[in-house]
Short mmCIF file of C-alpha atoms in Angstrom, two decimals:
data_model
loop_
_atom_site.label_atom_id
_atom_site.label_comp_id
_atom_site.label_asym_id
_atom_site.label_seq_id
_atom_site.Cartn_x
_atom_site.Cartn_y
_atom_site.Cartn_z
CA MET A 10 -10.32 -1.94 -4.81
CA LYS A 11 -10.12 1.79 -5.39
CA GLN A 12 -8.16 2.38 -8.59
CA THR A 13 -5.75 5.29 -8.21
CA TRP A 14 -2.99 6.87 -10.28
CA ARG A 15 0.27 8.47 -9.22
CA TRP A 16 0.70 12.10 -10.25
CA PHE A 17 3.82 14.18 -9.70
CA GLY A 18 2.12 17.55 -9.89
CA PRO A 19 1.60 20.25 -12.54
CA HIS A 20 4.93 19.50 -14.27
CA ASP A 21 4.03 15.83 -14.78
CA LEU A 22 3.65 15.14 -18.51
CA VAL A 23 0.70 12.88 -17.66
CA SER A 24 -2.07 15.35 -16.88
CA ILE A 25 -5.14 15.23 -14.68
CA ASP A 26 -7.16 15.02 -17.91
CA ASP A 27 -5.17 11.91 -18.87
CA ILE A 28 -5.89 10.33 -15.48
CA CYS A 29 -9.61 10.96 -15.91
CA GLN A 30 -9.53 9.29 -19.32
CA ALA A 31 -7.66 6.31 -17.85
CA GLY A 32 -10.67 5.72 -15.61
CA ALA A 33 -8.83 6.07 -12.31
CA HIS A 34 -10.98 6.96 -9.31
CA GLY A 35 -8.41 8.82 -7.26
CA VAL A 36 -4.91 10.30 -7.23
CA VAL A 37 -1.74 9.49 -5.33
CA SER A 38 0.53 12.51 -5.02
CA ALA A 39 3.02 14.38 -2.84
CA LEU A 40 4.59 17.79 -2.46
CA HIS A 41 7.94 16.77 -3.94
CA HIS A 42 9.20 20.34 -4.03
CA ILE A 43 9.21 20.63 -0.23
CA PRO A 44 12.39 19.39 1.54
CA SER A 45 12.05 16.48 3.94
CA ASP A 46 12.57 18.59 7.07
CA VAL A 47 9.93 21.23 6.28
CA VAL A 48 6.27 21.25 7.36
CA TRP A 49 3.67 20.81 4.63
CA THR A 50 1.53 23.89 5.16
CA PRO A 51 -2.27 24.00 4.82
CA ASP A 52 -1.90 26.36 1.84
CA GLU A 53 0.45 24.04 -0.06
CA ILE A 54 -1.77 21.05 0.69
CA ALA A 55 -4.90 22.92 -0.41
CA LYS A 56 -3.18 23.94 -3.64
CA ARG A 57 -2.46 20.31 -4.53
CA HIS A 58 -6.05 19.30 -3.74
CA SER A 59 -7.24 22.05 -6.09
CA GLU A 60 -4.84 21.02 -8.88
CA ILE A 61 -6.10 17.45 -8.69
CA ALA A 62 -9.74 18.53 -8.69
CA THR A 63 -9.43 20.66 -11.86
CA MET A 64 -9.06 19.75 -15.53
CA LYS A 65 -7.22 21.87 -18.09
CA ASP A 66 -10.41 23.71 -19.15
CA GLY A 67 -11.23 24.58 -15.54
CA SER A 68 -13.99 22.03 -15.15
CA ALA A 69 -14.15 19.60 -12.23
CA SER A 70 -12.15 16.42 -12.68
CA GLY A 71 -14.12 14.42 -10.15
CA LEU A 72 -10.80 13.15 -8.77
CA THR A 73 -9.67 13.38 -5.17
CA TRP A 74 -6.26 13.22 -3.52
CA ASP A 75 -6.57 9.88 -1.72
CA VAL A 76 -3.03 8.88 -0.77
CA VAL A 77 0.11 10.85 0.04
CA GLU A 78 3.16 9.17 -1.48
CA SER A 79 5.42 10.04 0.06
CA LEU A 80 5.74 12.18 3.15
CA PRO A 81 9.54 11.79 3.25
CA VAL A 82 11.52 10.85 6.34
CA SER A 83 14.72 12.89 6.63
CA GLU A 84 18.16 11.31 6.77
CA SER A 85 18.59 12.92 10.20
CA ILE A 86 15.59 10.94 11.49
CA LYS A 87 16.87 7.72 9.97
CA ARG A 88 20.26 8.21 11.62
CA GLN A 89 19.01 10.01 14.75
CA VAL A 90 21.52 12.82 14.40
CA GLY A 91 21.43 16.62 14.37
CA PRO A 92 17.97 18.21 14.51
CA TRP A 93 16.17 14.87 14.09
CA ARG A 94 13.71 15.59 16.89
CA ASP A 95 12.76 18.89 15.21
CA HIS A 96 12.24 16.95 12.00
CA ILE A 97 9.89 14.55 13.80
CA ASP A 98 7.94 17.51 15.16
CA ALA A 99 7.65 18.85 11.60
CA TYR A 100 6.50 15.43 10.42
CA LYS A 101 3.78 15.33 13.08
CA GLN A 102 2.55 18.78 12.08
CA SER A 103 2.44 17.76 8.43
CA LEU A 104 0.30 14.76 9.43
CA ARG A 105 -2.09 17.05 11.30
CA ASN A 106 -2.32 19.44 8.35
CA LEU A 107 -2.93 16.58 5.92
CA ALA A 108 -5.65 15.12 8.13
CA ASP A 109 -7.36 18.51 8.35
CA SER A 110 -7.50 18.52 4.54
CA GLY A 111 -9.18 15.10 4.40
CA ILE A 112 -6.17 12.86 3.71
CA SER A 113 -6.32 9.52 5.56
CA ILE A 114 -3.43 7.48 4.08
CA VAL A 115 0.26 8.41 4.12
CA CYS A 116 2.93 6.25 2.50
CA TYR A 117 6.61 6.63 3.44
CA ASN A 118 9.83 4.62 3.26
CA PHE A 119 12.88 4.10 5.47
CA MET A 120 15.52 3.42 2.82
CA PRO A 121 18.84 5.13 3.50
CA ILE A 122 19.81 7.85 1.01
CA LEU A 123 18.28 6.45 -2.20
CA ASP A 124 14.71 5.57 -3.08
CA TRP A 125 14.40 2.92 -5.80
CA THR A 126 17.66 2.07 -7.57
CA ARG A 127 18.06 1.06 -11.20
CA THR A 128 20.84 0.89 -13.78
CA HIS A 129 18.61 1.48 -16.82
CA LEU A 130 15.58 3.74 -17.10
CA ASN A 131 14.70 2.71 -20.68
CA TRP A 132 16.03 -0.79 -21.30
CA ARG A 133 14.79 -2.04 -24.68
CA LEU A 134 12.70 -5.22 -24.84
CA SER A 135 12.44 -7.48 -27.87
CA ASN A 136 9.08 -5.97 -28.88
CA GLY A 137 10.49 -2.44 -28.95
CA ALA A 138 9.01 -1.34 -25.62
CA THR A 139 11.34 -0.07 -22.90
CA CYS A 140 11.34 -0.59 -19.16
CA MET A 141 13.38 0.04 -16.04
CA ARG A 142 16.02 -2.53 -15.18
CA PHE A 143 18.53 -3.35 -12.46
CA ASP A 144 21.57 -5.02 -14.00
CA LEU A 145 23.79 -6.36 -11.22
CA VAL A 146 26.95 -6.31 -13.32
CA ASP A 147 26.37 -2.70 -14.36
CA PHE A 148 25.64 -1.75 -10.76
CA VAL A 149 28.88 -3.34 -9.56
CA ALA A 150 30.70 -1.46 -12.33
CA PHE A 151 29.19 1.76 -10.97
CA ASP A 152 30.12 0.90 -7.39
CA LEU A 153 33.70 -0.11 -8.16
CA CYS A 154 34.70 2.04 -11.12
CA ILE A 155 32.56 5.20 -10.96
CA LEU A 156 31.78 5.70 -7.30
CA GLY A 157 34.98 4.01 -6.11
CA ARG A 158 33.44 3.02 -2.77
CA ALA A 159 35.99 1.81 -0.24
CA GLY A 160 35.50 -1.87 0.56
CA ALA A 161 33.13 -2.47 -2.36
CA GLU A 162 35.15 -5.45 -3.60
CA ASN A 163 34.30 -7.30 -0.38
CA ASP A 164 30.59 -7.20 -1.21
CA TYR A 165 30.54 -9.16 -4.47
CA PRO A 166 31.74 -12.54 -5.80
CA ALA A 167 35.05 -12.48 -7.66
CA GLU A 168 33.44 -13.52 -10.95
CA ILE A 169 30.94 -10.64 -10.81
CA ILE A 170 33.75 -8.17 -10.06
CA ALA A 171 35.77 -9.42 -13.02
CA GLU A 172 32.77 -9.20 -15.34
CA ALA A 173 31.91 -5.71 -14.06
CA LYS A 174 35.43 -4.41 -14.70
CA THR A 175 35.45 -5.89 -18.18
CA ARG A 176 32.08 -4.36 -18.96
CA PHE A 177 33.10 -0.96 -17.58
CA ASN A 178 36.24 -0.92 -19.74
CA ALA A 179 34.06 -1.55 -22.80
CA MET A 180 31.50 1.16 -21.93
CA SER A 181 31.32 4.36 -23.93
CA GLU A 182 31.66 7.65 -22.09
CA ASP A 183 27.99 8.30 -22.78
CA ARG A 184 26.95 5.02 -21.15
CA ARG A 185 29.19 5.68 -18.13
CA ALA A 186 27.57 9.09 -17.67
CA GLU A 187 24.10 7.60 -18.11
CA LEU A 188 24.83 4.90 -15.52
CA GLU A 189 26.05 7.51 -13.04
CA ARG A 190 22.92 9.63 -13.51
CA THR A 191 20.60 6.63 -13.29
CA VAL A 192 21.96 5.11 -10.09
CA ALA A 193 22.13 8.50 -8.38
CA PHE A 194 18.67 9.44 -9.64
CA GLY A 195 17.46 9.90 -6.06
CA LEU A 196 13.81 10.43 -5.27
CA PRO A 197 11.41 10.58 -8.24
CA GLY A 198 10.19 14.13 -8.67
CA SER A 199 12.20 15.29 -5.67
CA VAL A 200 14.35 18.32 -5.01
CA GLU A 201 16.98 15.98 -3.53
CA ASN A 202 18.57 14.32 -6.58
CA LEU A 203 22.17 13.47 -5.82
CA THR A 204 25.60 14.10 -7.30
CA LEU A 205 28.41 11.59 -6.87
CA ASP A 206 30.03 13.76 -4.23
CA ASP A 207 26.68 14.00 -2.40
CA LEU A 208 26.37 10.23 -2.49
CA ARG A 209 29.92 9.64 -1.23
CA ALA A 210 29.39 12.07 1.64
CA LEU A 211 26.06 10.53 2.60
CA LEU A 212 27.48 7.02 2.52
CA GLN A 213 30.07 8.09 5.07
CA THR A 214 27.33 9.17 7.44
CA TYR A 215 26.05 5.57 7.51
CA ALA A 216 29.46 4.01 8.15
CA ASP A 217 28.56 3.11 11.75
CA ILE A 218 24.87 2.29 11.22
CA ASP A 219 23.99 -1.37 10.78
CA ALA A 220 20.60 -2.99 10.17
CA ASP A 221 19.84 -3.37 13.87
CA THR A 222 20.49 0.33 14.48
CA LEU A 223 18.43 1.45 11.49
CA ARG A 224 15.58 -0.86 12.51
CA ALA A 225 15.63 0.53 16.03
CA ASN A 226 15.53 4.06 14.61
CA LEU A 227 12.53 3.12 12.47
CA VAL A 228 10.68 1.79 15.50
CA ALA A 229 11.56 4.94 17.48
CA PHE A 230 10.22 7.08 14.62
CA LEU A 231 6.97 5.12 14.53
CA GLU A 232 6.54 5.27 18.30
CA GLU A 233 6.59 9.06 17.93
CA VAL A 234 4.42 9.59 14.86
CA VAL A 235 1.90 6.72 14.77
CA PRO A 236 0.04 7.89 17.91
CA VAL A 237 -0.40 11.28 16.22
CA ALA A 238 -1.57 9.56 13.04
CA ARG A 239 -4.08 7.54 15.07
CA GLU A 240 -5.30 10.66 16.84
CA VAL A 241 -5.99 12.53 13.59
CA GLY A 242 -7.33 9.57 11.58
CA ILE A 243 -4.39 8.82 9.29
CA ARG A 244 -3.22 5.31 8.38
CA MET A 245 0.54 5.17 7.76
CA CYS A 246 2.07 2.53 5.51
CA CYS A 247 5.73 1.75 4.91
CA HIS A 248 6.95 1.05 1.39
CA PRO A 249 9.44 -1.82 1.06
CA ASP A 250 13.07 -1.49 0.07
CA ASP A 251 13.54 -1.31 -3.69
CA PRO A 252 15.35 -3.50 -4.52
CA PRO A 253 14.95 -5.72 -1.44
CA PHE A 254 18.65 -6.31 -0.84
CA GLY A 255 21.64 -4.35 0.37
CA LEU A 256 23.34 -1.81 -1.89
CA LEU A 257 26.47 0.31 -1.44
CA GLY A 258 27.05 -1.15 2.00
CA LEU A 259 23.82 0.40 3.31
CA PRO A 260 21.51 -1.49 5.68
CA ARG A 261 18.06 -2.64 4.55
CA VAL A 262 15.30 -3.27 7.08
CA MET A 263 12.03 -3.52 5.07
CA SER A 264 12.74 -6.18 2.45
CA THR A 265 10.90 -9.30 3.65
CA GLU A 266 7.72 -10.39 5.36
CA ALA A 267 9.78 -11.01 8.51
CA ASP A 268 10.91 -7.36 8.44
CA TYR A 269 7.31 -6.19 8.28
CA ALA A 270 6.24 -8.63 11.01
CA PHE A 271 8.88 -7.20 13.34
CA VAL A 272 7.81 -3.60 12.77
CA MET A 273 4.07 -4.34 12.95
CA GLN A 274 4.57 -6.15 16.26
CA ALA A 275 6.98 -3.56 17.67
CA VAL A 276 4.40 -0.79 17.19
CA ASP A 277 1.23 -2.84 17.32
CA ILE A 278 -1.27 -0.14 16.40
CA PRO A 279 -3.59 -0.63 13.39
CA GLU A 280 -2.53 2.72 11.92
CA ASN A 281 1.03 1.38 11.63
CA GLY A 282 0.64 -0.43 8.34
CA ILE A 283 2.01 -1.74 5.09
CA THR A 284 2.33 -0.48 1.54
CA LEU A 285 2.26 -3.83 -0.24
CA CYS A 286 4.39 -3.22 -3.34
CA SER A 287 4.30 -6.43 -5.32
CA GLY A 288 7.15 -5.28 -7.56
CA SER A 289 9.65 -4.42 -4.84
CA LEU A 290 8.83 -7.37 -2.59
CA GLY A 291 8.50 -9.68 -5.60
CA VAL A 292 12.19 -9.37 -6.47
CA HIS A 293 12.98 -11.32 -3.27
CA PRO A 294 12.36 -15.04 -4.00
CA GLY A 295 11.48 -15.65 -0.35
CA ASN A 296 8.49 -13.32 -0.40
CA ASP A 297 5.10 -14.95 -1.01
CA LEU A 298 2.91 -12.00 -1.97
CA PRO A 299 -0.52 -13.72 -1.91
CA GLY A 300 0.44 -15.35 1.40
CA MET A 301 1.65 -12.06 2.83
CA MET A 302 -1.64 -10.42 1.87
CA LYS A 303 -3.54 -13.29 3.51
CA ARG A 304 -1.53 -13.11 6.74
CA TRP A 305 -1.12 -9.33 7.06
CA GLY A 306 -4.07 -8.01 5.06
CA SER A 307 -5.64 -6.23 8.01
CA ARG A 308 -2.57 -3.96 8.19
CA VAL A 309 -2.28 -3.33 4.44
CA HIS A 310 -3.43 0.24 3.81
CA PHE A 311 -2.17 0.81 0.25
CA ILE A 312 -1.13 -1.45 -2.63
CA HIS A 313 1.21 -1.08 -5.62
CA LEU A 314 0.48 -3.66 -8.29
CA ARG A 315 3.42 -4.23 -10.63
CA ASN A 316 5.54 -7.17 -11.65
CA THR A 317 9.24 -7.84 -11.96
CA LYS A 318 11.23 -10.66 -13.52
CA ARG A 319 14.30 -11.94 -11.70
CA GLU A 320 17.27 -13.18 -13.70
CA GLY A 321 18.60 -15.37 -10.91
CA GLN A 322 17.50 -16.89 -7.61
CA ASN A 323 20.36 -15.57 -5.48
CA LEU A 324 20.45 -12.06 -4.04
CA PRO A 325 21.50 -9.59 -5.21
CA CYS A 326 20.35 -10.34 -8.75
CA SER A 327 19.45 -8.62 -11.99
CA PHE A 328 15.77 -7.99 -12.73
CA TYR A 329 13.55 -5.89 -14.97
CA GLU A 330 10.07 -4.39 -14.82
CA ALA A 331 7.81 -6.95 -16.49
CA GLU A 332 4.28 -6.53 -17.78
CA HIS A 333 1.76 -6.45 -14.94
CA LEU A 334 0.50 -9.99 -15.48
CA ASP A 335 3.83 -11.46 -16.59
CA GLY A 336 6.52 -11.73 -13.94
CA ASP A 337 7.50 -13.62 -10.82
CA THR A 338 4.44 -12.53 -8.79
CA ASP A 339 1.21 -14.47 -9.29
CA MET A 340 -0.88 -11.35 -9.79
CA VAL A 341 -4.19 -13.21 -10.10
CA SER A 342 -3.68 -14.95 -6.74
CA LEU A 343 -2.60 -11.69 -5.13
CA ILE A 344 -5.68 -9.82 -6.36
CA GLU A 345 -7.86 -12.69 -5.13
CA GLN A 346 -6.41 -12.29 -1.63
CA ILE A 347 -6.94 -8.51 -1.76
CA LEU A 348 -10.60 -9.03 -2.64
CA ARG A 349 -10.96 -11.53 0.22
CA GLU A 350 -9.48 -9.01 2.64
CA GLU A 351 -11.87 -6.34 1.40
CA ALA A 352 -14.80 -8.73 1.93
CA LEU A 353 -13.63 -9.43 5.50
CA ARG A 354 -13.34 -5.73 6.23
CA LYS A 355 -16.72 -4.97 4.75
CA SER A 356 -18.43 -7.68 6.80
CA ALA A 357 -16.70 -6.33 9.93
CA GLY A 358 -17.96 -2.81 9.16
CA ARG A 359 -14.51 -1.32 8.62
CA PRO A 360 -14.80 2.04 6.83
CA ASP A 361 -11.48 1.39 5.07
CA TRP A 362 -12.68 -1.75 3.29
CA ASN A 363 -12.06 -0.29 -0.20
CA ILE A 364 -8.26 -0.49 -0.37
CA PRO A 365 -6.57 1.97 -2.77
CA ILE A 366 -4.35 0.34 -5.40
CA ARG A 367 -2.41 1.85 -8.24
CA PRO A 368 -0.81 0.37 -11.35
CA ASP A 369 2.82 0.88 -10.41
CA HIS A 370 5.44 1.61 -13.03
CA GLY A 371 4.84 0.38 -16.53
CA GLN A 372 6.66 -0.22 -19.77
CA ASP A 373 7.01 2.62 -22.25
CA ILE A 374 4.98 1.68 -25.32
CA LEU A 375 3.52 3.46 -28.35
CA ASP A 376 3.60 7.24 -27.84
CA ASP A 377 5.22 6.84 -24.41
CA LEU A 378 8.46 6.33 -26.34
CA ASN A 379 8.20 9.91 -27.66
CA ARG A 380 6.75 11.57 -24.58
CA LYS A 381 9.83 11.04 -22.33
CA GLY A 382 7.87 11.36 -19.11
CA GLN A 383 8.78 10.49 -15.54
CA PRO A 384 10.87 7.26 -15.61
CA GLY A 385 8.70 4.32 -14.64
CA TYR A 386 5.46 6.28 -14.98
CA PRO A 387 4.40 6.30 -18.64
CA ALA A 388 0.83 7.14 -19.56
CA ILE A 389 0.03 4.33 -21.99
CA GLY A 390 2.12 1.64 -20.31
CA ARG A 391 0.38 2.22 -16.99
CA LEU A 392 -3.00 2.41 -18.74
CA LYS A 393 -2.31 -1.01 -20.27
CA GLY A 394 -1.36 -2.34 -16.85
CA LEU A 395 -4.46 -0.89 -15.22
CA ALA A 396 -6.67 -2.38 -17.94
CA GLU A 397 -5.14 -5.81 -17.36
CA LEU A 398 -5.49 -5.52 -13.60
CA ARG A 399 -9.04 -4.22 -13.97
CA GLY A 400 -9.93 -7.29 -16.03
CA VAL A 401 -8.63 -9.61 -13.31
CA MET A 402 -10.48 -7.64 -10.62
CA THR A 403 -13.73 -7.74 -12.57
CA ALA A 404 -13.53 -11.47 -13.28
CA LEU A 405 -12.64 -12.37 -9.70
CA SER A 406 -15.26 -10.02 -8.26
CA ALA A 407 -17.95 -11.68 -10.38
CA ARG A 408 -16.87 -15.07 -9.10
CA PHE A 409 -16.92 -13.81 -5.52
CA ASP A 410 -20.45 -12.51 -6.04
CA ARG A 411 -21.63 -15.87 -7.41
CA LEU A 412 -20.05 -17.79 -4.55
CA GLY A 413 -21.04 -15.27 -1.88
CA GLY A 414 -17.48 -14.10 -1.19
#
């Protein structure tokens, strides 16, 4: 398993030097400053490669840009409106330019409007650490009382609505403003963070788009771009919905193993693959992550290892970002299945046998609490997670070696 680290670029408070010291072998990055309908030019791509390859003192970092996360899909493509065909052409050219630079894995998602959604970016745990959290009651309070979405009351049980209204009435103005900013946070590191008016307007554009329509649009997108990816040697991998249930009346089409099975079979080309995010998929109680890796491992091109803890078995539900080895996903069993898949690939002579993984998210601990870095991406919290995951990998790898795989 190739250990990688997400980096948001030169403004990230976690530096390339920090990543080297964490012992990561590669970097996951993107050109977040470029809008989703614009081609990533060779010059911009080369600049990011150079930034990753260089430490603060100008010496070589030894790190390479291994995975693009994400090459964003525009809302026009998702809805198939306006200049969506031009946007697909731009996407194809970006893939060609990335391939020319040596990139072979591109992660993307097909979530309408918002990327991951949370209600707290620094929820305090009993040990003093903080983490990201999705509180269903707070989210309903946002939907009903801040956003004021038409028809929202039809989407939630009466008892949740009553609790949300009571909680909202007790909220300070500061907490209301924080909740608004947090839910509308948009894409991490992106130029496309949203205001409430932006969000209301975008929601209207999805009024007539249901899950079947969005799924069909995803398949149409893949039918266009995956052949180009195959031609230039890029493996594409779709990130799951986060969280894996409907929000704000928007359709979700990549929340379960069945969703992935449909898309993999609809565009049955090896380069059409999966970003297996154990945190996002793990919130859904019906998702068996080790089993999914066993059944679909040949199409898994990139892996996010993180853990979440549900606070209920029904969906939607509240959950928080747990420690990497302490949550609802059996991380040891999942890593065991990843290692088995790598062994199968290696014996088959697949050049992509060493699957890139990264420690996703992390709790803010120690000096992270003062650094105030990118939400979900603390330096020390992720380092702790990577160390724990590395220990599991090392122990299981040794056992595999003794037993001959």
